[in-house]
C-alpha cells in the first residue's frame, strides 16, 4: 500500500485530504510544516509527498530536496499559480490548484505513483476499486483500452482510440472537439502519456478560468516592472511546459492578443515574456480543446484564422454521451462502484427503471452530468436499489431539447430560469442562476465562485451550460 505524506498547515484541509486518500486505500501520515515533517518522519521513505506551497517556516518546495527523489505534488491557490510553476522548475513532479475536487486529486496521485513505479521498474500494484489513475479507473476507463484510459467500446470511441494511438507518438498539434463534460482532458492526457514526452510535464490551462487581464502573463510570463504589481520576473505556463505538452482547454475563450503570442510559439518555437524585448526558444507540443466552432468564430473575427489552421493539424472529435449507445450504462456502473466505495456500501445497484432511464436520457451535460446524478443518488439512497426518480431524471425528458433541461436537479414549482426573485421551489440550478444574476454586477468571478463554494472553472462551465453571459463591465478588474 503506497505511503503518502501530507504537509498542510490548515487542519481542516489536511484532515479532509487524509480521509479522501485513506478511503482510496492509501496509507497516510501528516504534518503541519516542513520542520514538523522532519522531526516526526524519515521523509525519503514515503512514496509521495503532497504539500502546500506556502507553509509556516520553510516553503513546501523544501521537501523536494529533503525527499531525496521522492515525488512532491505541490498544492497552490490560484493567486500563487506562477509560484507553482517555479516549484516545478525546482523539481516538483506536478502541482494542483486549490480548490480541487476529489477526482482531480486522486487522478494526480495515482498517475504520479504509477509513473514512479514505472521509473523504478517495479510492477504496478493492482489498484483498488474507486481509485482514479489517469482516468484509467475513472468512469470511462476500460482495461482493454488501459493505455488510453477511457471507458467505452462503441464504434465512434473505437475510432477515436485508433486515432489517439496513431497521433500520440508525433509532435503534431491536436485540436480536441466535443461538448462540455465529454472528457476532452482525458484524451489530452492519453495523447501525452503515449507520446515520447510522457516523462516531461503536461501543463493544463483552462483559458476561460483566468481573467483576461492576466492570461498573457500567466501563459507567457513577465519581466519585473512589466505592469503594476510585477515586483519580480516570472516564468509562464508555456515555459513550464518546455519539453512536454501544453494543454489549453476552452481555447475559444483565449483573447485575440494572447492568440497572436501563441501563434508565434507555434510558428517560431519561441516566446517573449510580457515586458521583455528578448525571445527564448521553447519545445512544446500543443493540444487544444474546445466545445465551440472555431472555424465559425474565425469567420466573424473572434478567433484568428491563421491560428485555427495551425491548431487544426489533427482534429479529434469526442462524441456526446447520448451518441455512445450502451457505453452510458457501462460508465454509470463504474461511477456507481466508485461512489459506493466512498461510503462503504457494497449493496447498491440500479433498478430496471434506472437502467432504462440512464440509457434513454439525452444527458445534455454528458459524463459530468451522469457523474453528478449517480453521486447524488448514492448519497440519498436508503435502499439497495437506485430508482430513476432518485437519479433525478425521467425517460420522457429525453424528448426535450438540451437547453430545456439542465440536469443537476429537476425543475420544480415552475421556477423561471431568469427570475431574480427567489422562491421556495428553486432547484439547485435555479438558485445558481438567481445568485449569479443578483450579484455579478458587484462581485468578481473569484468572489462569486467562493460564495457558491465552487471553483472558477466550475462557475464558468455552469455559465456556459445555463446561458448566463459573463459581464465584461461593471465589476472592478480582478488583476
XYZ file of C-alpha atoms in Angstrom:
479
model
C 0.000 0.000 0.000
C 1.567 3.335 -1.044
C 2.522 5.602 1.859
C 1.774 9.306 1.359
C 2.888 12.279 3.461
C 0.577 15.311 3.618
C 2.167 18.610 4.692
C -0.506 21.275 5.151
C -0.880 23.873 7.895
C -4.674 24.210 7.624
C -6.102 21.446 9.807
C -9.437 21.197 8.001
C -7.849 20.757 4.571
C -5.255 18.322 5.925
C -7.868 16.149 7.644
C -10.187 16.133 4.626
C -7.353 15.149 2.302
C -6.253 12.407 4.684
C -9.769 10.927 4.788
C -10.015 11.066 0.991
C -6.736 9.212 0.482
C -7.401 6.648 3.218
C -10.825 5.868 1.696
C -8.978 5.076 -1.514
C -6.627 2.552 0.099
C -3.571 4.734 0.730
C -1.550 4.824 3.963
C -1.300 8.454 5.079
C 0.848 10.435 7.510
C 0.540 14.170 8.068
C 2.399 17.217 9.324
C 1.659 20.926 9.641
C 5.048 22.208 8.475
C 8.320 21.123 6.905
C 10.012 21.265 10.302
C 7.367 19.026 11.887
C 7.694 16.568 8.996
C 11.471 16.427 9.520
C 11.114 15.858 13.239
C 8.483 13.124 13.016
C 9.336 11.187 9.859
C 12.093 9.942 7.618
C 10.925 11.881 4.572
C 12.702 9.823 1.832
C 10.815 6.676 2.922
C 7.475 7.941 1.586
C 6.151 7.038 -1.855
C 4.695 10.519 -2.411
C 4.622 13.882 -0.646
C 1.600 16.175 -1.067
C 2.454 19.608 0.271
C 1.017 23.097 0.331
C 3.342 25.623 -1.262
C 3.006 28.257 1.464
C 3.741 26.885 4.936
C 4.881 28.398 8.232
C 8.658 28.429 8.165
C 10.176 26.741 5.125
C 8.066 26.538 1.941
C 6.745 23.249 0.611
C 9.409 23.211 -2.125
C 11.988 22.493 0.598
C 10.591 18.943 0.660
C 11.880 18.378 -2.881
C 15.448 18.368 -1.556
C 14.582 16.604 1.711
C 12.697 13.870 -0.136
C 15.856 12.771 -1.985
C 13.961 11.673 -5.072
C 10.528 11.142 -3.542
C 7.988 12.850 -5.860
C 6.444 16.035 -4.440
C 2.987 17.218 -5.516
C 2.542 20.904 -4.720
C -0.864 22.336 -3.763
C -1.363 26.011 -4.547
C -4.111 28.614 -4.633
C -4.845 30.410 -7.890
C -3.118 33.550 -6.633
C 0.190 31.680 -6.364
C -0.109 29.723 -9.609
C 3.046 31.218 -11.039
C 4.946 30.223 -7.917
C 3.744 26.670 -8.526
C 5.291 26.817 -11.977
C 8.536 27.919 -10.353
C 8.284 24.967 -7.961
C 8.109 22.575 -10.915
C 11.316 24.073 -12.227
C 12.809 23.291 -8.803
C 11.856 19.636 -9.172
C 8.248 19.232 -8.058
C 6.613 16.475 -10.084
C 3.359 18.393 -10.556
C 1.069 20.972 -8.973
C -2.647 21.066 -8.270
C -4.621 24.282 -7.802
C -6.939 24.870 -4.855
C -9.806 24.336 -4.626
C -9.559 20.904 -6.262
C -12.222 18.222 -6.464
C -11.687 14.685 -5.190
C -11.292 13.091 -8.609
C -8.689 15.633 -9.636
C -6.559 14.872 -6.582
C -6.966 11.095 -6.838
C -6.114 11.150 -10.513
C -2.946 13.154 -9.892
C -1.833 10.928 -7.001
C -2.431 7.693 -8.905
C -0.640 8.989 -12.009
C 2.426 10.072 -10.042
C 2.657 6.781 -8.151
C 2.268 4.799 -11.352
C 4.990 6.827 -13.063
C 7.279 6.271 -10.073
C 6.704 2.517 -10.203
C 7.462 2.505 -13.923
C 10.645 4.517 -13.408
C 11.801 2.107 -10.686
C 10.961 -0.914 -12.801
C 8.538 -2.173 -10.179
C 5.350 -3.987 -11.182
C 2.300 -1.811 -10.811
C 0.115 -2.759 -7.891
C -3.445 -3.717 -8.568
C -5.436 -0.551 -7.996
C -8.290 -0.701 -5.522
C -11.887 -0.074 -6.514
C -12.837 3.556 -6.640
C -9.328 4.806 -7.302
C -8.651 7.011 -10.294
C -5.427 6.599 -12.208
C -5.003 8.960 -15.118
C -8.590 8.237 -15.983
C -7.881 4.515 -16.102
C -10.237 3.857 -13.230
C -12.250 6.954 -13.906
C -15.660 6.132 -15.331
C -14.926 5.903 -18.965
C -11.814 3.785 -18.337
C -11.602 0.266 -19.627
C -8.854 -2.311 -19.181
C -8.992 -3.179 -22.878
C -8.020 0.439 -23.560
C -5.911 0.723 -20.427
C -3.112 2.663 -22.085
C -5.681 5.236 -23.184
C -7.753 5.256 -20.010
C -11.280 5.860 -21.277
C -14.296 3.553 -20.928
C -16.374 2.756 -23.953
C -16.462 0.337 -26.860
C -18.977 1.933 -29.232
C -17.757 2.428 -32.848
C -17.116 6.196 -32.501
C -14.928 5.587 -29.441
C -13.062 2.712 -31.093
C -12.313 5.042 -33.997
C -11.105 7.675 -31.514
C -8.800 5.161 -29.763
C -7.270 4.236 -33.124
C -6.573 7.883 -33.937
C -5.093 8.542 -30.487
C -2.631 5.668 -30.920
C -1.563 7.000 -34.330
C -1.311 10.646 -33.337
C 0.233 10.353 -29.848
C 3.818 9.431 -30.921
C 4.026 12.501 -33.197
C 4.677 16.132 -32.269
C 1.736 17.400 -34.315
C -0.644 19.920 -32.779
C -4.015 18.424 -31.884
C -7.438 20.048 -31.580
C -9.926 18.080 -29.464
C -13.543 18.990 -30.147
C -16.580 17.976 -28.160
C -19.340 19.200 -25.898
C -18.623 20.235 -22.320
C -18.342 17.257 -19.998
C -17.354 14.677 -22.616
C -13.826 14.094 -21.276
C -11.572 16.168 -23.520
C -8.853 16.401 -20.869
C -8.749 12.585 -20.613
C -7.997 12.456 -24.348
C -5.275 15.081 -23.937
C -3.754 13.108 -21.064
C -3.791 9.919 -23.150
C -2.024 11.697 -26.021
C 0.650 12.931 -23.604
C 1.145 9.596 -21.843
C 1.529 7.716 -25.127
C 3.979 10.259 -26.537
C 7.754 10.489 -26.317
C 7.174 13.435 -23.973
C 5.445 11.316 -21.316
C 8.195 11.814 -18.722
C 8.109 15.601 -19.156
C 5.321 17.715 -17.625
C 1.882 18.182 -19.114
C 0.677 21.664 -18.153
C -3.124 22.044 -18.282
C -4.675 25.500 -18.558
C -8.365 26.383 -18.708
C -8.358 29.561 -20.785
C -11.797 30.563 -19.524
C -10.838 30.322 -15.851
C -8.126 33.019 -15.930
C -9.110 36.706 -16.079
C -8.396 38.354 -19.448
C -6.127 40.883 -17.757
C -3.840 38.092 -16.503
C -3.957 35.489 -19.273
C -0.897 36.732 -21.227
C 1.224 36.999 -18.085
C 0.128 33.536 -16.914
C 0.848 31.872 -20.252
C 3.985 33.686 -21.364
C 5.436 35.082 -18.134
C 6.522 38.655 -17.432
C 9.534 40.720 -16.540
C 9.933 42.787 -13.389
C 8.065 46.082 -13.743
C 6.115 44.956 -16.816
C 2.902 46.127 -15.135
C 1.676 47.351 -11.762
C 2.349 44.666 -9.178
C 5.036 42.866 -11.205
C 7.663 43.082 -8.459
C 9.696 40.212 -9.914
C 10.059 38.349 -13.177
C 8.030 35.176 -13.570
C 8.104 32.230 -15.950
C 4.848 31.466 -17.727
C 2.971 28.210 -18.162
C 4.233 27.778 -21.740
C 7.789 27.946 -20.443
C 6.928 25.459 -17.692
C 5.770 23.000 -20.367
C 9.122 23.161 -22.191
C 10.000 19.659 -23.339
C 6.485 18.435 -22.588
C 2.872 19.116 -23.506
C 0.780 22.265 -23.125
C -2.965 21.557 -22.932
C -5.149 24.615 -23.493
C -8.741 23.810 -22.585
C -11.513 26.042 -23.979
C -9.081 27.769 -26.311
C -12.013 29.531 -27.972
C -12.085 31.844 -24.934
C -8.485 32.993 -25.445
C -8.290 36.785 -26.110
C -7.047 37.855 -29.554
C -3.867 39.417 -28.132
C -2.906 36.152 -26.453
C -3.767 34.275 -29.651
C -1.157 36.320 -31.513
C 1.502 35.399 -28.950
C 0.501 31.738 -29.081
C 0.778 31.764 -32.873
C 4.400 32.852 -32.539
C 5.068 29.923 -30.230
C 3.689 27.535 -32.844
C 5.399 29.173 -35.819
C 8.792 30.064 -34.390
C 9.058 27.825 -31.322
C 9.832 30.801 -29.095
C 8.205 33.023 -26.502
C 8.730 36.572 -25.302
C 7.692 37.403 -21.758
C 5.415 40.386 -21.220
C 7.638 43.472 -20.913
C 10.693 41.777 -22.421
C 12.497 42.517 -25.687
C 14.275 39.165 -25.691
C 12.819 35.928 -27.051
C 13.676 32.441 -25.888
C 13.227 29.075 -27.529
C 10.719 26.548 -26.186
C 9.964 22.994 -27.250
C 6.270 22.475 -26.587
C 3.650 20.230 -28.091
C 0.265 21.953 -28.098
C -3.018 20.159 -27.509
C -6.082 22.393 -27.520
C -9.716 21.657 -26.737
C -12.973 23.479 -27.291
C -16.727 22.973 -27.400
C -17.079 25.902 -29.799
C -16.874 26.057 -33.621
C -13.524 27.796 -34.106
C -13.936 27.981 -37.876
C -17.159 29.964 -37.484
C -15.529 32.174 -34.853
C -12.658 32.847 -37.272
C -15.083 33.961 -39.986
C -16.576 36.629 -37.713
C -13.215 37.794 -36.397
C -13.449 36.339 -32.880
C -10.655 33.813 -33.460
C -7.520 34.187 -35.583
C -7.858 32.225 -38.792
C -4.110 31.605 -39.053
C -4.083 30.185 -35.513
C -7.079 27.993 -36.306
C -5.239 26.339 -39.193
C -2.136 25.904 -37.040
C -4.228 24.131 -34.411
C -6.251 22.094 -36.856
C -3.376 19.845 -37.964
C -5.069 16.868 -36.304
C -8.690 17.145 -35.154
C -10.191 14.586 -32.771
C -13.935 14.580 -32.193
C -15.339 13.293 -28.897
C -18.920 12.040 -29.277
C -21.574 13.245 -26.875
C -22.725 10.707 -24.288
C -26.137 10.391 -25.980
C -24.327 9.173 -29.129
C -22.440 6.373 -27.378
C -25.197 3.768 -27.025
C -24.637 1.154 -24.330
C -21.442 2.905 -23.160
C -23.577 5.122 -20.944
C -24.677 2.181 -18.780
C -21.114 0.911 -18.516
C -19.902 4.324 -17.401
C -22.792 4.674 -14.946
C -21.929 1.286 -13.416
C -18.310 2.374 -12.972
C -19.470 5.571 -11.263
C -21.754 3.527 -9.010
C -18.873 1.282 -7.919
C -16.645 4.201 -7.099
C -19.265 6.243 -5.256
C -20.393 3.168 -3.302
C -16.815 2.518 -2.202
C -16.564 6.057 -0.864
C -19.384 5.499 1.608
C -18.524 1.833 2.264
C -21.654 0.365 0.691
C -21.455 -2.758 -1.435
C -25.179 -3.476 -1.896
C -26.174 -0.698 -4.280
C -27.474 -1.496 -7.764
C -29.538 0.279 -10.399
C -33.215 -0.677 -10.567
C -34.540 -1.675 -14.026
C -36.261 1.693 -14.477
C -32.996 3.453 -13.632
C -31.075 1.358 -16.191
C -33.642 2.281 -18.815
C -33.635 5.959 -17.858
C -29.837 6.098 -17.985
C -29.817 4.508 -21.419
C -32.504 6.704 -22.983
C -31.997 10.100 -21.328
C -30.175 12.580 -23.595
C -27.573 13.690 -20.968
C -27.048 17.279 -22.151
C -24.305 17.670 -19.518
C -22.624 14.460 -20.753
C -20.344 12.417 -18.465
C -20.099 15.199 -15.890
C -23.881 15.290 -15.509
C -24.041 11.495 -15.252
C -21.417 11.537 -12.515
C -23.349 14.164 -10.551
C -26.592 12.191 -10.871
C -25.034 8.932 -9.672
C -23.170 10.603 -6.797
C -26.349 12.280 -5.586
C -28.351 9.037 -5.867
C -25.753 7.050 -3.912
C -25.719 9.602 -1.101
C -29.523 9.774 -0.849
C -30.283 6.090 -1.375
C -31.987 4.369 1.564
C -32.438 1.002 -0.165
C -30.119 -1.230 -2.186
C -31.872 -0.350 -5.457
C -31.409 3.091 -7.010
C -34.508 4.192 -8.902
C -34.837 6.537 -11.876
C -36.586 9.004 -9.592
C -33.602 9.051 -7.244
C -31.321 9.820 -10.182
C -33.414 12.899 -10.845
C -34.127 12.005 -14.469
C -37.161 10.842 -16.361
C -37.152 8.905 -19.628
C -39.761 11.283 -21.050
C -37.322 14.158 -20.577
C -35.154 12.736 -23.362
C -37.627 14.223 -25.836
C -36.753 17.737 -24.689
C -34.098 19.883 -26.308
C -30.776 20.125 -24.468
C -31.456 23.719 -23.473
C -34.757 22.767 -21.855
C -33.266 20.654 -19.102
C -30.231 21.393 -17.018
C -29.567 18.033 -15.439
C -28.377 18.539 -11.869
C -31.899 18.733 -10.476
C -35.413 18.588 -11.975
C -37.225 21.902 -12.327
C -39.785 22.308 -9.574
C -42.654 24.650 -8.993
C -42.283 26.232 -12.430
C -39.390 28.433 -11.312
C -38.328 30.749 -14.078
C -34.769 30.350 -15.350
C -34.296 34.110 -15.448
C -36.254 35.206 -12.416
C -34.412 37.363 -9.922
C -36.969 36.608 -7.242
C -36.091 33.520 -5.172
C -38.850 31.068 -4.290
C -39.033 28.056 -2.021
C -39.248 25.810 -5.093
C -35.942 26.824 -6.662
C -33.871 23.881 -7.927
C -30.096 23.886 -7.443
C -29.594 25.258 -10.942
C -32.287 27.906 -10.478
C -30.597 29.007 -7.273
C -27.255 29.202 -9.081
C -28.789 31.372 -11.806
C -30.526 33.601 -9.295
C -27.378 34.111 -7.234
C -25.142 34.913 -10.215
C -27.632 37.297 -11.817
C -28.231 39.011 -8.482
C -24.567 39.537 -7.579
C -22.446 39.592 -10.745
C -22.704 43.379 -11.093
C -20.818 43.989 -7.860
C -18.775 40.784 -7.344
C -15.791 39.431 -9.260
C -15.784 35.912 -10.698
C -13.478 34.809 -7.894
C -15.858 36.177 -5.264
C -18.884 34.583 -6.945
C -17.138 31.206 -7.087
C -16.083 31.428 -3.442
C -19.593 32.306 -2.269
C -21.077 29.441 -4.283
C -18.444 27.009 -2.983
C -17.171 26.079 -6.462
C -14.005 26.662 -8.467
C -13.738 29.394 -11.112
C -13.687 26.692 -13.769
C -16.920 25.187 -12.443
C -18.512 28.645 -12.348
C -17.566 29.261 -15.966
C -18.836 25.848 -17.101
C -22.205 26.407 -15.420
C -22.459 29.845 -17.016
C -21.939 28.193 -20.394
C -24.484 25.450 -19.722
C -27.123 27.829 -18.397
C -26.510 30.575 -20.935
C -25.515 33.239 -18.388
C -23.032 35.592 -20.108
C -20.081 36.858 -18.137
C -20.253 40.613 -17.538
C -17.457 42.492 -19.280
C -18.013 45.725 -17.361
C -19.471 46.841 -14.047
C -17.062 44.915 -11.838
C -13.640 46.016 -10.789
C -10.782 44.285 -12.541
C -9.568 41.134 -10.794
C -5.966 41.931 -11.570
